[in-house]
Short mmCIF file of C-alpha atoms and ligand atoms in Angstrom, two decimals:
data_model
loop_
_atom_site.label_atom_id
_atom_site.label_comp_id
_atom_site.label_asym_id
_atom_site.label_seq_id
_atom_site.Cartn_x
_atom_site.Cartn_y
_atom_site.Cartn_z
CA UNK B 1 -18.91 177.76 40.67
CA UNK B 2 -15.42 177.07 39.36
CA UNK B 3 -14.32 180.18 41.49
CA UNK B 4 -15.40 178.68 44.68
CA UNK B 5 -14.26 175.28 44.04
CA UNK B 6 -10.72 177.06 43.79
CA UNK B 7 -11.42 178.42 47.12
CA UNK B 8 -11.97 175.31 49.11
CA UNK B 9 -9.24 172.95 50.39
CA UNK B 10 -7.97 170.70 47.74
CA UNK B 11 -6.56 168.03 49.74
CA UNK B 12 -8.50 165.09 50.74
CA UNK B 13 -6.45 163.46 53.34
CA UNK B 14 -6.70 166.46 55.54
CA UNK B 15 -10.39 166.04 55.01
CA UNK B 16 -10.60 162.62 55.77
CA UNK B 17 -8.51 163.32 59.14
CA UNK B 18 -11.20 166.15 59.77
CA UNK B 19 -13.81 163.23 59.50
CA UNK B 20 -11.70 161.17 62.00
CA UNK B 21 -11.98 164.05 64.47
CA UNK B 22 -15.71 164.52 63.91
CA UNK B 23 -16.27 161.00 64.73
CA UNK B 24 -14.34 160.87 67.88
CA UNK B 25 -15.60 164.34 68.73
CA UNK B 26 -19.19 163.72 67.90
CA UNK B 27 -19.16 159.98 69.29
CA UNK B 28 -18.44 161.51 72.77
CA UNK B 29 -19.89 164.95 72.46
CA UNK B 30 -22.42 165.33 69.91
CA UNK B 31 -21.05 168.40 68.54
CA UNK B 32 -17.62 170.37 68.02
CA UNK B 33 -14.54 170.58 70.69
CA UNK B 34 -14.83 173.60 72.59
CA UNK B 35 -11.68 174.76 73.92
CA UNK B 36 -10.97 177.45 76.67
CA UNK B 37 -7.61 179.06 76.73
CA UNK B 38 -6.39 179.67 80.20
CA UNK B 39 -3.58 181.62 80.99
CA UNK B 40 -2.19 181.31 84.70
CA UNK B 41 0.76 183.99 84.31
CA UNK B 42 2.07 183.40 81.27
CA UNK B 43 4.13 186.07 79.08
CA UNK B 44 1.72 185.93 76.40
CA UNK B 45 4.26 184.42 73.86
CA UNK B 46 2.11 181.13 74.05
CA UNK B 47 -1.14 183.33 73.63
CA UNK B 48 0.41 184.85 70.45
CA UNK B 49 1.01 181.36 68.87
CA UNK B 50 -2.40 179.81 69.96
CA UNK B 51 -3.83 183.08 68.21
CA UNK B 52 -1.58 182.14 65.19
CA UNK B 53 -2.70 178.82 65.42
CA UNK B 54 -6.28 180.02 64.85
CA UNK B 55 -5.25 182.32 62.14
CA UNK B 56 -6.03 181.38 58.57
CA UNK B 57 -2.45 180.11 57.94
CA UNK B 58 -2.86 177.37 60.60
CA UNK B 59 -6.30 177.14 60.95
CA UNK B 60 -7.60 175.18 64.19
CA UNK B 61 -11.01 175.86 63.05
CA UNK B 62 -11.02 173.25 60.01
CA UNK B 63 -11.24 170.20 62.61
CA UNK B 64 -14.12 171.66 64.32
CA UNK B 65 -11.98 173.05 67.05
CA UNK B 66 -13.17 176.74 68.46
CA UNK B 67 -12.40 178.56 71.39
CA UNK B 68 -15.19 179.54 74.12
CA UNK B 69 -14.80 182.14 76.95
CA UNK B 70 -16.24 179.58 79.87
CA UNK B 71 -15.23 176.97 81.31
CA UNK B 72 -18.59 175.62 81.65
CA UNK B 73 -18.64 175.31 77.89
CA UNK B 74 -15.37 174.02 77.04
CA UNK B 75 -14.36 170.43 76.40
CA UNK B 76 -10.79 170.96 76.66
CA UNK B 77 -8.59 173.42 78.70
CA UNK B 78 -5.63 174.76 76.94
CA UNK B 79 -3.76 175.88 79.76
CA UNK B 80 -0.27 178.52 79.51
CA UNK B 81 1.78 180.08 82.53
CA UNK B 82 3.55 178.57 85.44
CA UNK B 83 0.77 179.01 87.55
CA UNK B 84 1.08 181.72 90.10
CA UNK B 85 0.47 181.43 93.33
CA UNK B 86 -2.62 183.92 92.98
CA UNK B 87 -3.60 181.75 89.73
CA UNK B 88 -3.56 178.20 91.77
CA UNK B 89 -7.19 178.51 93.04
CA UNK B 90 -8.53 179.89 90.13
CA UNK B 91 -7.53 176.90 88.30
CA UNK B 92 -8.79 174.58 90.67
CA UNK B 93 -12.15 176.34 90.19
CA UNK B 94 -11.68 176.52 86.62
CA UNK B 95 -11.10 172.61 86.39
CA UNK B 96 -13.67 171.77 88.51
CA UNK B 97 -16.47 173.92 86.69
CA UNK B 98 -15.49 172.62 83.21
CA UNK B 99 -17.96 169.27 82.76
CA UNK B 100 -16.50 165.65 82.21
CA UNK B 101 -15.24 164.49 79.82
CA UNK B 102 -12.37 167.03 79.66
CA UNK B 103 -8.87 167.35 77.94
CA UNK B 104 -6.17 169.30 79.82
CA UNK B 105 -3.55 170.70 77.15
CA UNK B 106 -0.31 172.11 79.00
CA UNK B 107 1.23 174.72 76.22
CA UNK B 108 4.46 176.06 76.63
CA UNK B 109 7.76 175.60 78.89
CA UNK B 110 5.93 177.16 81.41
CA UNK B 111 2.91 175.01 81.60
CA UNK B 112 4.93 171.99 81.40
CA UNK B 113 7.29 172.23 84.01
CA UNK B 114 7.78 175.70 85.19
CA UNK B 115 9.86 177.03 82.51
CA UNK B 116 12.70 179.52 83.67
CA UNK B 117 10.74 179.89 86.83
CA UNK B 118 10.03 176.47 87.93
CA UNK B 119 12.18 177.04 91.17
CA UNK B 120 10.41 180.70 91.90
CA UNK B 121 8.89 181.48 95.42
CA UNK B 122 5.74 183.20 93.07
CA UNK B 123 4.98 180.09 91.09
CA UNK B 124 3.47 176.69 91.62
CA UNK B 125 6.25 175.36 88.53
CA UNK B 126 3.46 173.84 86.36
CA UNK B 127 -0.13 172.75 85.12
CA UNK B 128 0.76 169.00 86.56
CA UNK B 129 1.49 170.31 90.03
CA UNK B 130 -2.56 171.39 90.28
CA UNK B 131 -4.24 169.63 87.99
CA UNK B 132 -4.03 166.35 85.49
CA UNK B 133 -2.49 167.13 82.43
CA UNK B 134 -3.36 165.10 79.30
CA UNK B 135 -0.85 166.03 76.51
CA UNK B 136 2.35 168.46 77.18
CA UNK B 137 3.51 170.56 74.27
CA UNK B 138 7.04 171.55 74.89
CA UNK B 139 8.13 174.88 73.37
CA UNK B 140 8.72 178.97 74.51
CA UNK B 141 6.51 179.35 72.70
CA UNK B 142 5.38 176.10 70.98
CA UNK B 143 5.09 176.72 66.94
CA UNK B 144 1.70 176.97 65.92
CA UNK B 145 1.88 173.81 64.30
CA UNK B 146 3.20 172.28 67.37
CA UNK B 147 0.48 173.59 69.30
CA UNK B 148 -1.85 171.86 66.48
CA UNK B 149 -0.22 168.55 66.98
CA UNK B 150 -0.87 168.73 70.74
CA UNK B 151 -4.48 169.37 70.36
CA UNK B 152 -4.86 166.53 67.37
CA UNK B 153 -2.69 164.37 69.83
CA UNK B 154 -4.76 164.89 72.71
CA UNK B 155 -8.05 163.32 70.85
CA UNK B 156 -5.94 160.53 69.44
CA UNK B 157 -5.97 161.58 65.93
CA UNK B 158 -2.47 161.83 65.71
CA UNK B 159 0.38 159.44 67.12
CA UNK B 160 2.90 161.53 69.39
CA UNK B 161 6.30 161.32 67.80
CA UNK B 162 8.76 161.56 70.95
CA UNK B 163 9.76 158.93 73.14
CA UNK B 164 12.08 158.60 75.98
CA UNK B 165 15.49 157.75 74.90
CA UNK B 166 18.07 156.02 77.21
CA UNK B 167 21.66 155.59 77.04
CA UNK B 168 24.11 153.54 78.93
CA UNK B 169 28.09 153.43 77.99
CA UNK B 170 29.00 149.81 78.13
CA UNK B 171 32.39 149.98 76.88
CA UNK B 172 33.67 153.38 77.30
CA UNK B 173 37.07 152.99 75.09
CA UNK B 174 35.31 152.20 71.77
CA UNK B 175 32.12 154.02 72.40
CA UNK B 176 33.34 157.49 72.50
CA UNK B 177 34.35 159.49 69.50
CA UNK B 178 35.35 162.80 69.18
CA UNK B 179 33.13 165.51 66.74
CA UNK B 180 34.31 168.23 64.75
CA UNK B 181 36.03 170.39 65.11
CA UNK B 182 37.34 169.52 67.90
CA UNK B 183 38.02 165.71 65.95
CA UNK B 184 39.99 167.44 63.80
CA UNK B 185 42.49 168.66 65.75
CA UNK B 186 43.83 165.15 66.30
CA UNK B 187 42.70 163.51 62.59
CA UNK B 188 44.71 165.87 60.34
CA UNK B 189 48.25 166.73 59.60
CA UNK B 190 48.48 170.63 59.40
CA UNK B 191 50.72 173.21 58.31
CA UNK B 192 51.33 174.08 61.61
CA UNK B 193 50.41 171.55 64.01
CA UNK B 194 47.74 172.77 65.90
CA UNK B 195 47.97 173.13 69.71
CA UNK B 196 45.16 173.05 71.99
CA UNK B 197 46.16 176.94 72.71
CA UNK B 198 46.02 177.64 68.82
CA UNK B 199 42.77 175.77 68.49
CA UNK B 200 41.26 177.57 71.72
CA UNK B 201 42.22 181.14 70.49
CA UNK B 202 40.48 180.01 66.52
CA UNK B 203 37.66 178.95 68.44
CA UNK B 204 37.77 182.22 70.69
CA UNK B 205 38.06 184.38 68.06
CA UNK B 206 35.85 183.32 65.28
CA UNK B 207 33.19 182.80 67.96
CA UNK B 208 33.13 186.45 68.96
CA UNK B 209 32.64 187.93 66.22
CA UNK B 210 30.41 185.40 64.52
CA UNK B 211 28.90 183.97 67.34
CA UNK B 212 28.26 179.74 68.63
CA UNK B 213 26.30 179.10 65.26
CA UNK B 214 28.54 180.42 62.64
CA UNK B 215 31.52 180.84 64.30
CA UNK B 216 31.79 176.90 64.74
CA UNK B 217 30.71 176.42 60.99
CA UNK B 218 33.74 178.89 60.02
CA UNK B 219 36.16 177.31 62.23
CA UNK B 220 35.33 173.76 60.89
CA UNK B 221 36.05 175.41 57.23
CA UNK B 222 39.29 177.06 58.36
CA UNK B 223 40.78 173.58 59.50
CA UNK B 224 39.76 172.01 56.62
CA UNK B 225 41.88 174.58 54.70
CA UNK B 226 44.86 174.23 57.18
CA UNK B 227 45.01 170.77 56.35
CA UNK B 228 45.39 171.17 52.70
CA UNK B 229 47.97 174.45 52.52
CA UNK B 230 51.99 173.91 52.87
CA UNK B 231 53.12 177.37 53.50
CA UNK B 232 51.79 180.39 54.95
CA UNK B 233 51.53 182.36 51.46
CA UNK B 234 49.54 179.60 50.34
CA UNK B 235 47.25 179.73 53.41
CA UNK B 236 46.57 183.55 52.32
CA UNK B 237 45.85 182.85 49.01
CA UNK B 238 43.73 179.66 49.78
CA UNK B 239 41.71 181.84 52.61
CA UNK B 240 40.12 183.91 49.84
CA UNK B 241 38.29 180.34 48.83
CA UNK B 242 36.24 180.81 52.25
CA UNK B 243 35.44 184.48 51.93
CA UNK B 244 34.30 183.03 48.49
CA UNK B 245 32.31 180.72 49.61
CA UNK B 246 30.50 182.73 52.24
CA UNK B 247 29.29 185.07 49.68
CA UNK B 248 32.22 187.63 49.77
CA UNK B 249 31.11 188.89 53.03
CA UNK B 250 33.38 191.25 54.15
CA UNK B 251 32.71 190.75 57.90
CA UNK B 252 33.93 187.03 56.92
CA UNK B 253 36.81 188.46 55.45
CA UNK B 254 37.63 190.34 58.35
CA UNK B 255 37.47 187.23 60.69
CA UNK B 256 39.28 185.07 58.49
CA UNK B 257 42.30 187.72 58.40
CA UNK B 258 42.13 187.42 62.03
CA UNK B 259 42.36 183.85 61.85
CA UNK B 260 45.44 184.24 59.51
CA UNK B 261 46.98 186.31 61.86
CA UNK B 262 46.64 184.04 64.98
CA UNK B 263 48.56 181.24 62.76
CA UNK B 264 51.08 183.20 61.60
CA UNK B 265 51.71 184.60 65.17
CA UNK B 266 51.64 181.19 66.09
CA UNK B 267 54.17 179.92 63.51
CA UNK B 268 56.53 183.03 63.87
CA UNK B 269 56.93 181.69 67.42
CA UNK B 270 58.22 178.39 67.10
CA UNK B 271 60.51 179.28 64.70
CA UNK I 1 -20.72 194.16 47.52
CA UNK I 2 -17.69 194.25 49.77
CA UNK I 3 -17.93 190.24 49.81
CA UNK I 4 -17.80 190.18 45.75
CA UNK I 5 -14.35 191.83 46.10
CA UNK I 6 -13.53 189.55 49.03
CA UNK I 7 -14.29 185.97 46.94
CA UNK I 8 -12.45 187.84 43.86
CA UNK I 9 -9.25 188.55 45.91
CA UNK I 10 -9.26 184.98 47.60
CA UNK I 11 -9.84 183.30 44.40
CA UNK I 12 -6.84 185.01 43.06
CA UNK I 13 -4.97 184.21 46.10
CA UNK I 14 -5.63 180.33 46.68
CA UNK I 15 -5.77 178.83 49.81
CA UNK I 16 -3.63 180.23 52.39
CA UNK I 17 -3.84 177.32 55.26
CA UNK I 18 -0.98 174.91 55.53
CA UNK I 19 -2.39 171.49 54.58
CA UNK I 20 -0.56 170.29 58.03
CA UNK I 21 -0.61 167.07 59.04
CA UNK I 22 -1.32 165.78 55.62
CA UNK I 23 2.13 167.44 54.63
CA UNK I 24 4.70 167.77 57.21
CA UNK I 25 5.29 171.46 57.74
CA UNK I 26 8.91 172.85 57.00
CA UNK I 27 10.69 175.51 59.86
CA UNK I 28 13.38 177.53 58.70
CA UNK I 29 16.75 176.22 58.66
CA UNK I 30 17.61 178.30 61.49
CA UNK I 31 15.04 177.05 63.38
CA UNK I 32 15.44 176.14 67.05
CA UNK I 33 13.92 172.77 67.63
CA UNK I 34 14.74 169.63 70.13
CA UNK I 35 17.90 169.52 72.06
CA UNK I 36 19.62 166.23 70.41
CA UNK I 37 22.45 164.91 72.77
CA UNK I 38 25.11 162.82 70.87
CA UNK I 39 25.39 160.30 73.69
CA UNK I 40 28.68 159.02 71.78
CA UNK I 41 30.51 162.24 72.48
CA UNK I 42 28.84 163.71 75.26
CA UNK I 43 31.86 163.57 77.98
CA UNK I 44 29.37 163.90 81.18
CA UNK I 45 31.15 167.23 81.79
CA UNK I 46 27.88 169.15 83.11
CA UNK I 47 28.93 172.54 81.33
CA UNK I 48 25.10 172.76 79.79
CA UNK I 49 23.75 171.84 83.12
CA UNK I 50 25.73 175.04 84.33
CA UNK I 51 24.51 177.19 81.56
CA UNK I 52 20.99 175.83 80.93
CA UNK I 53 18.24 178.77 81.85
CA UNK I 54 15.93 176.43 82.83
CA UNK I 55 17.68 174.02 84.79
CA UNK I 56 16.08 171.53 82.79
CA UNK I 57 19.59 169.22 81.86
CA UNK I 58 20.97 167.77 85.13
CA UNK I 59 24.34 165.98 85.01
CA UNK I 60 24.62 164.22 88.51
CA UNK I 61 27.32 161.71 89.85
CA UNK I 62 25.98 158.43 91.05
CA UNK I 63 28.60 156.84 93.22
CA UNK I 64 26.39 154.08 94.09
CA UNK I 65 26.33 153.03 90.49
CA UNK I 66 29.30 154.47 89.25
CA UNK I 67 27.84 156.69 86.83
CA UNK I 68 27.94 160.12 85.76
CA UNK I 69 23.79 160.56 84.75
CA UNK I 70 23.08 163.26 82.35
CA UNK I 71 19.42 163.77 81.94
CA UNK I 72 17.04 166.25 80.44
CA UNK I 73 13.23 167.16 80.45
CA UNK I 74 12.01 168.77 77.11
CA UNK I 75 8.94 169.93 78.75
CA UNK I 76 10.91 172.81 80.60
CA UNK I 77 13.34 173.32 78.09
CA UNK I 78 13.34 176.95 76.02
CA UNK I 79 15.19 176.28 73.22
CA UNK I 80 17.55 179.10 73.65
CA UNK I 81 20.76 176.68 72.18
CA UNK I 82 22.56 177.99 75.03
CA UNK I 83 23.55 174.17 75.50
CA UNK I 84 25.01 174.12 72.36
CA UNK I 85 27.07 177.43 72.66
CA UNK I 86 29.10 175.66 75.79
CA UNK I 87 29.56 172.23 74.77
CA UNK I 88 33.52 171.94 74.48
CA UNK I 89 33.08 168.83 72.03
CA UNK I 90 29.91 169.87 70.77
CA UNK I 91 27.88 167.04 71.76
CA UNK I 92 24.57 168.64 71.75
CA UNK I 93 22.99 170.42 68.80
CA UNK I 94 19.53 171.92 68.40
CA UNK I 95 17.67 170.15 65.88
CA UNK I 96 14.68 171.11 63.84
CA UNK I 97 12.35 168.69 65.08
CA UNK I 98 9.27 170.77 66.68
CA UNK I 99 6.29 168.38 66.95
CA UNK I 100 7.12 167.33 70.86
CA UNK I 101 3.70 166.89 72.04
CA UNK I 102 3.47 164.13 74.74
CA UNK I 103 1.12 162.23 76.87
CA UNK I 104 3.33 161.91 79.51
CA UNK I 105 6.25 163.55 81.03
CA UNK I 106 8.28 160.12 80.54
CA UNK I 107 8.55 160.36 77.34
CA UNK I 108 9.89 164.20 77.24
CA UNK I 109 13.07 162.71 79.25
CA UNK I 110 16.04 161.57 77.44
CA UNK I 111 19.10 159.69 80.15
CA UNK I 112 22.57 158.83 79.23
CA UNK I 113 25.12 157.33 81.65
CA UNK I 114 28.53 157.29 81.45
CA UNK I 115 31.01 155.33 83.46
CA UNK I 116 33.06 157.48 86.30
CA UNK I 117 36.80 156.49 85.91
CA UNK I 118 38.51 154.97 89.04
CA UNK I 119 40.86 156.77 91.35
CA UNK I 120 44.70 156.05 90.86
CA UNK I 121 45.47 156.21 94.45
CA UNK I 122 42.45 154.96 96.44
CA UNK I 123 40.88 152.68 93.31
CA UNK I 124 37.23 154.30 94.26
CA UNK I 125 35.18 156.13 91.79
CA UNK I 126 36.65 159.30 90.16
CA UNK I 127 34.43 162.38 90.29
CA UNK I 128 34.64 162.60 86.82
CA UNK I 129 33.42 160.28 83.54
CA UNK I 130 36.25 158.11 82.26
CA UNK I 131 35.87 160.09 78.75
CA UNK I 132 36.31 163.54 80.70
CA UNK I 133 39.78 162.05 81.73
CA UNK I 134 40.56 160.99 77.99
CA UNK I 135 39.74 164.26 76.78
CA UNK I 136 41.78 165.99 79.41
CA UNK I 137 44.41 163.84 78.66
CA UNK I 138 44.69 163.87 74.82
CA UNK I 139 44.44 167.86 75.06
CA UNK I 140 47.16 167.98 77.76
CA UNK I 141 49.27 166.27 75.01
CA UNK I 142 48.69 168.59 72.31
CA UNK I 143 49.24 171.56 74.76
CA UNK I 144 52.27 174.32 74.08
CA UNK I 145 52.81 173.74 77.94
CA UNK I 146 52.12 169.85 78.22
CA UNK I 147 56.08 169.46 79.80
CA UNK I 148 54.78 171.95 82.82
CA UNK I 149 51.93 170.49 83.48
CA UNK I 150 53.22 166.55 83.59
CA UNK I 151 52.98 167.11 87.45
CA UNK I 152 49.54 168.31 87.47
CA UNK I 153 48.16 165.46 84.98
CA UNK I 154 48.97 162.88 88.07
CA UNK I 155 46.21 165.10 90.13
CA UNK I 156 43.93 164.31 87.09
CA UNK I 157 43.23 160.51 87.96
CA UNK I 158 42.51 161.32 91.55
CA UNK I 159 39.07 161.56 93.02
CA UNK I 160 38.69 164.92 95.41
CA UNK I 161 39.38 163.23 98.63
CA UNK I 162 42.66 161.76 97.62
CA UNK I 163 43.67 164.95 95.83
CA UNK I 164 43.06 166.87 98.90
CA UNK I 165 45.06 164.78 101.16
CA UNK I 166 47.77 164.48 98.21
CA UNK I 167 48.01 168.41 98.19
CA UNK I 168 48.44 168.31 102.37
CA UNK I 169 51.15 166.20 102.18
CA UNK I 170 52.84 168.07 99.81
CA UNK I 171 52.32 171.48 101.66
CA UNK I 172 53.64 169.67 104.52
CA UNK I 173 56.86 168.31 102.22
CA UNK I 174 57.19 172.26 101.31
CA UNK I 175 56.88 174.22 104.66
CA UNK I 176 58.88 171.58 106.75
CA UNK I 177 62.27 171.68 104.54
S1 SF4 Q 301 6.60 178.67 77.61
FE1 SF4 Q 301 7.62 180.81 76.97
S2 SF4 Q 301 6.52 182.12 75.95
FE2 SF4 Q 301 5.00 180.63 76.91
S3 SF4 Q 301 4.39 181.55 78.76
FE3 SF4 Q 301 6.45 180.78 79.38
S4 SF4 Q 301 7.94 182.23 78.86
FE4 SF4 Q 301 5.95 182.74 77.80
S1 SF4 Q 302 28.26 170.16 77.89
FE1 SF4 Q 302 28.52 168.39 76.30
S2 SF4 Q 302 30.02 167.06 77.06
FE2 SF4 Q 302 29.03 168.29 78.79
S3 SF4 Q 302 27.50 167.28 79.59
FE3 SF4 Q 302 26.59 168.81 78.12
S4 SF4 Q 302 26.42 167.32 76.51
FE4 SF4 Q 302 27.94 166.44 77.50
S1 SF4 Q 303 18.10 174.68 74.83
FE1 SF4 Q 303 18.56 176.10 76.45
S2 SF4 Q 303 16.54 175.33 77.98
FE2 SF4 Q 303 16.95 174.21 76.28
S3 SF4 Q 303 18.22 172.42 76.77
FE3 SF4 Q 303 19.69 174.04 75.84
S4 SF4 Q 303 20.22 175.32 77.56
FE4 SF4 Q 303 18.70 174.44 78.52
#
């Protein structure tokens, strides 16, 4: 028995949550929640994530939620896809065939609003153009945990986390502030006065080789360095520190070398 | 007797299931979740709206209220980070937030409004926000060709109509004499 006890989930609050789910579902249905997955022309990305949510790693079934294959058995519809024109009538029929009370959960960007195909002639552009939707789960595809959360939000077990954000500018002079790396252009005294053109070239070179994420990170590091050094020789020495900080990646070394060359070229032009 | 093996195996491995929602689920450091706008940095230029493949970011000019309105509907976002890539002031970044389930469409939206500048000639609304002009002026000061651009800087604070008429006037002057 000791072995079996080890295999059981250790947490009690998940159990409690399961109890809550059960109480809510059983209160209305007197049995488990049956879910039907409806694919209205999705790319299958969302399906893969739904099946991942069913896998032991995330395990929707521990909340007593099961997949069924007929709308007549279903209490909830997990709808994916942007609703192709061909599928519209089918979706309407599936919705009518599902006994009340029912919950409709739109999974993925396609179902929530058409995704990248929202204005295509061949799709309706979202589930809510055809049938009423109870919960939207954005993502392309959504993370299995996000799908789990979506189902639990639909059952009112979890609270919805996101809410509408509004911002209105009142005093334009005071409210606006620059963010790095552009802010660094105006904040610091540097070896070479960084002109807009030099900034642009540095940014362009770093991003050409490293992409938008690492490129911008490297530029931030590089600007911090530029404000410390006094001469070009020092710059060459100090730039080794960056390579050091980036795990001595030879590719980074090459990009830093390119940036050094840019600054030197710029320096030579000025004097 | 295969199931005995299974029991043995699972007793060794323990529980694989993540105890979500009891514990928060940690996604990867580079996970691309909800794009978050830093409204105090955005200039309302619309580069993100141009780049967004799902066209879920919209930037429009409301001349009635005199604002540039930035809106996003997260429902249609495909978390591609192209908005982050193109933003000239790095005002929008993808966070690691992924639990975005919402009960109505409204909750999935963000609206930000930026005041429009005023035209130096006709005193009407400019077609861009005050911040946009300010940024352009700031960058022009730091440009290597700032002195050449002085003439052009006058166009910056003119609305589209005035710009046109100003240009035509200049053109007329040039061709006449
Ligand atoms: S939301 Fe994305 S992953 Fe899901 S069906 Fe549409 S395109 Fe595929
Ligand atoms: S690109 Fe950046 S600054 Fe321009 S509107 Fe989008 S978020 Fe704002
Ligand atoms: S991540 Fe992609 S789809 Fe989402 S708002 Fe940005 S550009 Fe648009």
